[in-house]
mmCIF file of C-alpha atoms in Angstrom:
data_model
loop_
_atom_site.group_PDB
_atom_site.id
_atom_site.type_symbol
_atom_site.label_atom_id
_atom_site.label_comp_id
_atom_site.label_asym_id
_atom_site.label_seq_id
_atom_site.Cartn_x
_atom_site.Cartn_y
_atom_site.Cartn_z
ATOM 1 C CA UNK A 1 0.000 0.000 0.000
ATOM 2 C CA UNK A 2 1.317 3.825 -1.019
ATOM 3 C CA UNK A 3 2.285 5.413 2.207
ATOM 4 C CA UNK A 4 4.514 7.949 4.298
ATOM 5 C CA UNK A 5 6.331 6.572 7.188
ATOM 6 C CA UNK A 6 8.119 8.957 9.639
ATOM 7 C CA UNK A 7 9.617 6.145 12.268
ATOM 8 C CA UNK A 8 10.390 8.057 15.342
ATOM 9 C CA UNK A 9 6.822 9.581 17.357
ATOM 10 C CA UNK A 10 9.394 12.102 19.502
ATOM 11 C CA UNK A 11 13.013 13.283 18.941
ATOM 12 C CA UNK A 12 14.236 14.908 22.009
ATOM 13 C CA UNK A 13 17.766 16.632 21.616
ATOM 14 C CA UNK A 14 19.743 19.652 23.336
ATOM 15 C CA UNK A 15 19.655 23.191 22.236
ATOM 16 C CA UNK A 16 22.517 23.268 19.600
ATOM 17 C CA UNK A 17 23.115 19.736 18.513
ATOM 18 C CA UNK A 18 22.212 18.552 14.923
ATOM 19 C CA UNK A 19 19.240 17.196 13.821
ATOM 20 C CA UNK A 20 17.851 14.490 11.395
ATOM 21 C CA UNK A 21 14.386 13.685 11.240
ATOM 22 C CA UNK A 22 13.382 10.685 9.035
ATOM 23 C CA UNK A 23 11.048 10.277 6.088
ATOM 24 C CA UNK A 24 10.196 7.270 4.104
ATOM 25 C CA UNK A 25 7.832 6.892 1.322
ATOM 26 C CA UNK A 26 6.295 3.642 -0.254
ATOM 27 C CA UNK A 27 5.143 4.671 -4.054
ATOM 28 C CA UNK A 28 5.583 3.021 -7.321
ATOM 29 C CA UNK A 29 7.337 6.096 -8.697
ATOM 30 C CA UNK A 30 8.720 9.228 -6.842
ATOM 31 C CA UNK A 31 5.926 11.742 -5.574
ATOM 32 C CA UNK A 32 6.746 15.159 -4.684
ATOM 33 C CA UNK A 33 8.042 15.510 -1.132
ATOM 34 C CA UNK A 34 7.391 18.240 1.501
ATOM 35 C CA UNK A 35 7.962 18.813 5.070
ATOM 36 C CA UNK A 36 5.769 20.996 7.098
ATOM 37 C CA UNK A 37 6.055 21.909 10.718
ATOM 38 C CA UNK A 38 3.218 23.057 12.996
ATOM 39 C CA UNK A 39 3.180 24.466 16.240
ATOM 40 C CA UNK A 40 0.485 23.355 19.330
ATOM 41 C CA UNK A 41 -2.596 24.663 18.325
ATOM 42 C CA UNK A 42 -1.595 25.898 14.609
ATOM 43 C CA UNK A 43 -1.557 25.135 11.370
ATOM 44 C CA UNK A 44 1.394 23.809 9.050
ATOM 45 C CA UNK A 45 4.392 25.901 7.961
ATOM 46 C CA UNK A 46 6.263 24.938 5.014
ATOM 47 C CA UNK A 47 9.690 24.259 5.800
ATOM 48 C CA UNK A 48 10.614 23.141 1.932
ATOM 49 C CA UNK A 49 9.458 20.883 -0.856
ATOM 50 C CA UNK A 50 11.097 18.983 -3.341
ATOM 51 C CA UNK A 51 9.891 18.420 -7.165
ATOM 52 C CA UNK A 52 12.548 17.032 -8.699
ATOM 53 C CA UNK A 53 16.343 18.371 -9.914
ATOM 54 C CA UNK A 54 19.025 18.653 -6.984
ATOM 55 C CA UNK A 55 18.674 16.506 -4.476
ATOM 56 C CA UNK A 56 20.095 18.389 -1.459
ATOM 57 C CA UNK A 57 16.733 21.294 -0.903
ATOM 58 C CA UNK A 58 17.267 24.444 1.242
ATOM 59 C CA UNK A 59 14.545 25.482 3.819
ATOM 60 C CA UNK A 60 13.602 28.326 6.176
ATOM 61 C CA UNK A 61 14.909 28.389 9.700
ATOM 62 C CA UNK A 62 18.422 26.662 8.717
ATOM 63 C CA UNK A 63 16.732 23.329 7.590
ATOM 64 C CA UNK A 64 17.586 21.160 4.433
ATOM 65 C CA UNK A 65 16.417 17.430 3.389
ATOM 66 C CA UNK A 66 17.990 15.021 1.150
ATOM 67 C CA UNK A 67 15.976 12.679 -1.097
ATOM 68 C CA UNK A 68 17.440 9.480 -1.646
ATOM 69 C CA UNK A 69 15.908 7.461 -4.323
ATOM 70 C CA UNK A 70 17.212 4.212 -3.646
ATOM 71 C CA UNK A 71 16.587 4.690 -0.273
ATOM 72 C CA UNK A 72 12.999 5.929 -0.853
ATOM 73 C CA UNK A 73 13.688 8.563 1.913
ATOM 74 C CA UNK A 74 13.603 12.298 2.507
ATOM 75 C CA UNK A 75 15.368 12.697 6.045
ATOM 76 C CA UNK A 76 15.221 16.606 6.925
ATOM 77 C CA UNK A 77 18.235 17.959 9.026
ATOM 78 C CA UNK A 78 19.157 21.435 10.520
ATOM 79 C CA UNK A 79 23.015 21.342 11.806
ATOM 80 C CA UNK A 80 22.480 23.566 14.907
ATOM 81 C CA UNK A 81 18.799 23.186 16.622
ATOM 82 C CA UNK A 82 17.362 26.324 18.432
ATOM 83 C CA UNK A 83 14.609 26.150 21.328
ATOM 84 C CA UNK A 84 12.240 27.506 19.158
ATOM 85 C CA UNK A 85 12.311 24.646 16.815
ATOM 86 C CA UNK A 86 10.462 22.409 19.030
ATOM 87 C CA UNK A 87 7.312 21.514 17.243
ATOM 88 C CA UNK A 88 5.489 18.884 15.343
ATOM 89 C CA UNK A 89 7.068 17.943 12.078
ATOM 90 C CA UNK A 90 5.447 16.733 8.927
ATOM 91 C CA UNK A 91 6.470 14.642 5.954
ATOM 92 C CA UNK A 92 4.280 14.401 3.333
ATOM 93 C CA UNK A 93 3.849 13.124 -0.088
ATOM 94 C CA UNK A 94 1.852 14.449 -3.466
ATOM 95 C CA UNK A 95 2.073 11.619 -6.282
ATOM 96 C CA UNK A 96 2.011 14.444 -8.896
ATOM 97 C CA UNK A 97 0.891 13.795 -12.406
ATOM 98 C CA UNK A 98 -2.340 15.727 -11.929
ATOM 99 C CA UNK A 99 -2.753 14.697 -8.193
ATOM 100 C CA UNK A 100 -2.963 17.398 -5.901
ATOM 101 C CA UNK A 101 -3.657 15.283 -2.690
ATOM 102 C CA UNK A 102 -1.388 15.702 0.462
ATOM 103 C CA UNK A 103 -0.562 12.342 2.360
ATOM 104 C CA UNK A 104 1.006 13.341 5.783
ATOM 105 C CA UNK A 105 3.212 11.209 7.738
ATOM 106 C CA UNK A 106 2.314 10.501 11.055
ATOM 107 C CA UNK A 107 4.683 13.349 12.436
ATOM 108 C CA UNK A 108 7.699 13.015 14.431
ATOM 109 C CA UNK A 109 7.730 15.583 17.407
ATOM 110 C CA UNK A 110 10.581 17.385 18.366
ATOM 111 C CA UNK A 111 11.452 18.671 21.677
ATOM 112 C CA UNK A 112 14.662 20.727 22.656
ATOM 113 C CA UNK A 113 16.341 20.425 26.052
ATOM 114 C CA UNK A 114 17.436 23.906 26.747
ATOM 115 C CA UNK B 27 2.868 35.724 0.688
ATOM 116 C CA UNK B 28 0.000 33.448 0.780
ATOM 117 C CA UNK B 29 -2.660 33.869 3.650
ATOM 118 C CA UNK B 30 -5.488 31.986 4.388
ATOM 119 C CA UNK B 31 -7.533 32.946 7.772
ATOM 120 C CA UNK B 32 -9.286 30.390 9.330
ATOM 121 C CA UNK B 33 -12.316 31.483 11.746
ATOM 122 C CA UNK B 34 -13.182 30.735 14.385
ATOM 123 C CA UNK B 35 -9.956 29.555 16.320
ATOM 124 C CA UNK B 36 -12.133 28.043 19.331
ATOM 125 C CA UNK B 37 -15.635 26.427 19.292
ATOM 126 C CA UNK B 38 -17.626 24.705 21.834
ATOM 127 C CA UNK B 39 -21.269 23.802 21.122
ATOM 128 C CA UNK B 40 -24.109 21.910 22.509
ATOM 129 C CA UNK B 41 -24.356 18.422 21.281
ATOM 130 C CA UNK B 42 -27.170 19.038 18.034
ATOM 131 C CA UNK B 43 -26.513 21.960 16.986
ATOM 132 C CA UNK B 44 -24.272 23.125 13.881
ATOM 133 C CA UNK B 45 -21.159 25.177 13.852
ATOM 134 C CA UNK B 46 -19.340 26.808 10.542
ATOM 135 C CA UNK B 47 -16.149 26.811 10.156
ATOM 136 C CA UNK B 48 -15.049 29.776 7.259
ATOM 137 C CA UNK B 49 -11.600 29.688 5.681
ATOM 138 C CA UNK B 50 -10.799 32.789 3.592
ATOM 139 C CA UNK B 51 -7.675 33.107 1.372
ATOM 140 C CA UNK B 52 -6.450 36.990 1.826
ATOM 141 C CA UNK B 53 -4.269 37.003 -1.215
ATOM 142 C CA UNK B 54 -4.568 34.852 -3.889
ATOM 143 C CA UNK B 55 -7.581 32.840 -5.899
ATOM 144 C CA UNK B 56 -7.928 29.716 -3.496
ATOM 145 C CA UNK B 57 -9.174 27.504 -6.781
ATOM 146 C CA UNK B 58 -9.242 23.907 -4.429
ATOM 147 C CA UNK B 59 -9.670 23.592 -0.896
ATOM 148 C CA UNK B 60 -9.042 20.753 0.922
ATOM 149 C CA UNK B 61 -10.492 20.716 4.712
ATOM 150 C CA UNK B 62 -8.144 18.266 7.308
ATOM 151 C CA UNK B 63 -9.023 17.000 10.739
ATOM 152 C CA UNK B 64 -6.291 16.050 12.852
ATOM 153 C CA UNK B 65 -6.235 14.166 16.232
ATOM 154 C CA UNK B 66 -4.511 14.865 19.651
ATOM 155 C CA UNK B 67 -1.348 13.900 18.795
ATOM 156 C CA UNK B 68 -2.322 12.184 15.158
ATOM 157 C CA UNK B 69 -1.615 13.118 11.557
ATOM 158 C CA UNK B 70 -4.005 15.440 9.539
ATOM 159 C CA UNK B 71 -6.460 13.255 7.630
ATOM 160 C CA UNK B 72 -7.964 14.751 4.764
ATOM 161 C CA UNK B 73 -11.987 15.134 4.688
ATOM 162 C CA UNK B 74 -12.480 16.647 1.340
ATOM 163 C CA UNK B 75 -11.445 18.086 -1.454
ATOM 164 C CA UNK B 76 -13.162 21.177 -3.272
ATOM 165 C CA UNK B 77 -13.355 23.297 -6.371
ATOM 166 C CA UNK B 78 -14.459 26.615 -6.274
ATOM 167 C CA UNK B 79 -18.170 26.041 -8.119
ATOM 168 C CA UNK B 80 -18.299 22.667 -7.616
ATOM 169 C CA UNK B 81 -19.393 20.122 -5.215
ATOM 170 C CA UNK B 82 -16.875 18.968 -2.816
ATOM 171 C CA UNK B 83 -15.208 15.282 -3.324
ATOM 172 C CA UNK B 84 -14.959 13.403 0.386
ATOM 173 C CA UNK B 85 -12.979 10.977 1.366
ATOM 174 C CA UNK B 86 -14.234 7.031 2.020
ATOM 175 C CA UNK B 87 -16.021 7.140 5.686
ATOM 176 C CA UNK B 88 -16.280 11.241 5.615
ATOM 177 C CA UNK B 89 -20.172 11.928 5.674
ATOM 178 C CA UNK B 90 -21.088 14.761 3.652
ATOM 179 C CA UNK B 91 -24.208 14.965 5.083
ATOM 180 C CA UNK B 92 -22.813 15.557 8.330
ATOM 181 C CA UNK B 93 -19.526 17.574 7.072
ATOM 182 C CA UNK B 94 -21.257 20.141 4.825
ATOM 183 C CA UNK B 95 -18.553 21.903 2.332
ATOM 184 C CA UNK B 96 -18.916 25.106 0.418
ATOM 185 C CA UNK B 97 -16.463 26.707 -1.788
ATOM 186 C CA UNK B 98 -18.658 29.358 -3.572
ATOM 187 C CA UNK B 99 -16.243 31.573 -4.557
ATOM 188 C CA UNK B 100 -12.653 31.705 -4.987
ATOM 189 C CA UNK B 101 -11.648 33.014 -1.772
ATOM 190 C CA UNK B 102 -14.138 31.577 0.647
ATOM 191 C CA UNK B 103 -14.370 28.159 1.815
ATOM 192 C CA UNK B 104 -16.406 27.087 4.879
ATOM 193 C CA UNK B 105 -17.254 23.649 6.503
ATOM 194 C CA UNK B 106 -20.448 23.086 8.406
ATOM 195 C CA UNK B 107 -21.226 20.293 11.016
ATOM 196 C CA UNK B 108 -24.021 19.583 11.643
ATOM 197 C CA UNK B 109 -25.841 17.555 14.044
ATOM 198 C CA UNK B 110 -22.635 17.850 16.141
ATOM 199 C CA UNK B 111 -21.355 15.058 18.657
ATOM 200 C CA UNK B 112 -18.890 14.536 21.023
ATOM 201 C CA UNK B 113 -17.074 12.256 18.689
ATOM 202 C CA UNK B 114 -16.831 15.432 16.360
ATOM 203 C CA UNK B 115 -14.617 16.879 18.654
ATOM 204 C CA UNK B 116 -11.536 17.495 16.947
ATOM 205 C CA UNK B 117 -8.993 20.328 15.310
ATOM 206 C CA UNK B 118 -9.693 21.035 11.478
ATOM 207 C CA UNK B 119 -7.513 22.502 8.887
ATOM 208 C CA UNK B 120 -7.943 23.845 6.075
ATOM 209 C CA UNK B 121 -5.631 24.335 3.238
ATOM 210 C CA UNK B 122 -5.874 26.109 0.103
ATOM 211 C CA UNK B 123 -4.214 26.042 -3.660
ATOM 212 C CA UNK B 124 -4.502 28.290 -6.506
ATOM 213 C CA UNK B 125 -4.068 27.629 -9.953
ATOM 214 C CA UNK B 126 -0.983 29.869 -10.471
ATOM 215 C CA UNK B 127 0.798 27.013 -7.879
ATOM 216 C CA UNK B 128 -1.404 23.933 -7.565
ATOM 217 C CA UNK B 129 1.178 22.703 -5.179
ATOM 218 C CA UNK B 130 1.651 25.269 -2.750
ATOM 219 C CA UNK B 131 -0.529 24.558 0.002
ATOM 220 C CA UNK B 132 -1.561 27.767 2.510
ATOM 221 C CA UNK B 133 -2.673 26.438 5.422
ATOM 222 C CA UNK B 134 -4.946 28.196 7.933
ATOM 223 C CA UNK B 135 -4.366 28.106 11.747
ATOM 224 C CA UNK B 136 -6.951 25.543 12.380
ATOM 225 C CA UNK B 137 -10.105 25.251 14.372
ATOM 226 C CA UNK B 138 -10.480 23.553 17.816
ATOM 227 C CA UNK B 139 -14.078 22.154 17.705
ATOM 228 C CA UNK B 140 -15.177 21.190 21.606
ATOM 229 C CA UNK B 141 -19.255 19.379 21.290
ATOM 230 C CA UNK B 142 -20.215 19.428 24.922
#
């Protein structure tokens, strides 16, 4: 069955260390790949998104992902993490080709330790 | 850039009656909606799906007779439920696309829907 797998519920790491937040997708061809984060109470931020071309994809607030084809991932990583980044984070999958549908993961939350 | 306000914020009602739920986009055409309802602690799960002009498309299990969707024109969406229960209790969010960039999704800040 198509779907978007984000293995870990809760990520907790300290104020300054890296970060990589996993992303798996099970498709018959490659869909196009976001990540969104959302706050408590809030709706989803776009963080970045990935079509197709280069495979490394700058973000807002420091973040990049990584789509790995034979890997069928799109792990999203920020070197230094700030308290504010705490949050909920969001993969999520469009198959493209005159879809439009979002598939979300099932969000990995993030908590900093000051 | 893209804005789409999502009113109200916070809703309790009495189990039976109806509450709206409006989503306007501030800056652009919102040409398909799609309205969300997330879980404590879940994923969002999409309800429907809807054209501006046409009738919405839900989602196996969604009742449309219980989740009412207009999208009327192109920068006002709104979901009614009606009939509401406890078990409607939830957060919804909606999320909105225009033609000039079917796939970039404006979100709105989402509703939290209490049925007392």
């Amino acid at each position: 069955a198509q779907s978007v797998t984000q293995p870990d519920i809760h990520i907790t790491v300290s104020e300054g260390a890296s970060l990589e937040l996993r992303c798996n997708y099970s498709y018959g061809a490659t869909p196009y790949l976001f990540w969104y984060v959302q706050s408590p109470g809030q709706g989803l931020q776009l963080l970045l998104k990935y079509f197709s071309g280069d495979t490394l994809v700058q973000g807002i607030k420091g973040f990049e992902a990584e789509f790995k084809r034979s890997q069928s991932s799109f792990n999203l990583r920020k070197p230094s993490v700030h308290w504010s980044d705490a949050a909920e984070y969001f993969c999520a999958v469009v198959l493209g080709a005159g879809s439009y549908q979002l598939t979300f993961g099932k969000g990995t939350k993030l908590s900093v330790i000051p | 850039g893209a804005v789409v306000s999502q009113h109200p914020s916070r809703v309790i009602c009495k189990s039976g009656t109806s509450v709206k739920i409006e989503c306007r986009s501030l800056d652009f055409q919102a040409t398909t909606m799609f309205w969300y309802r997330q879980f404590p602690k879940q994923s969002l799960m999409l309800m429907a799906t809807s054209n501006e002009g046409s009738k919405a498309t839900y989602e196996q299990g969604v009742e449309k007779d219980k989740f009412l969707i207009n999208h009327a024109s192109l920068t006002l969406s709104t979901l009614t439920v009606t009939s509401a229960h406890p078990e409607d209790s939830s957060f919804y969010i909606c999320s909105a696309s225009s033609l000039r960039d079917l796939y970039g999704y404006t979100f709105g800040s989402g509703t939290r829907l209490t049925v007392v």
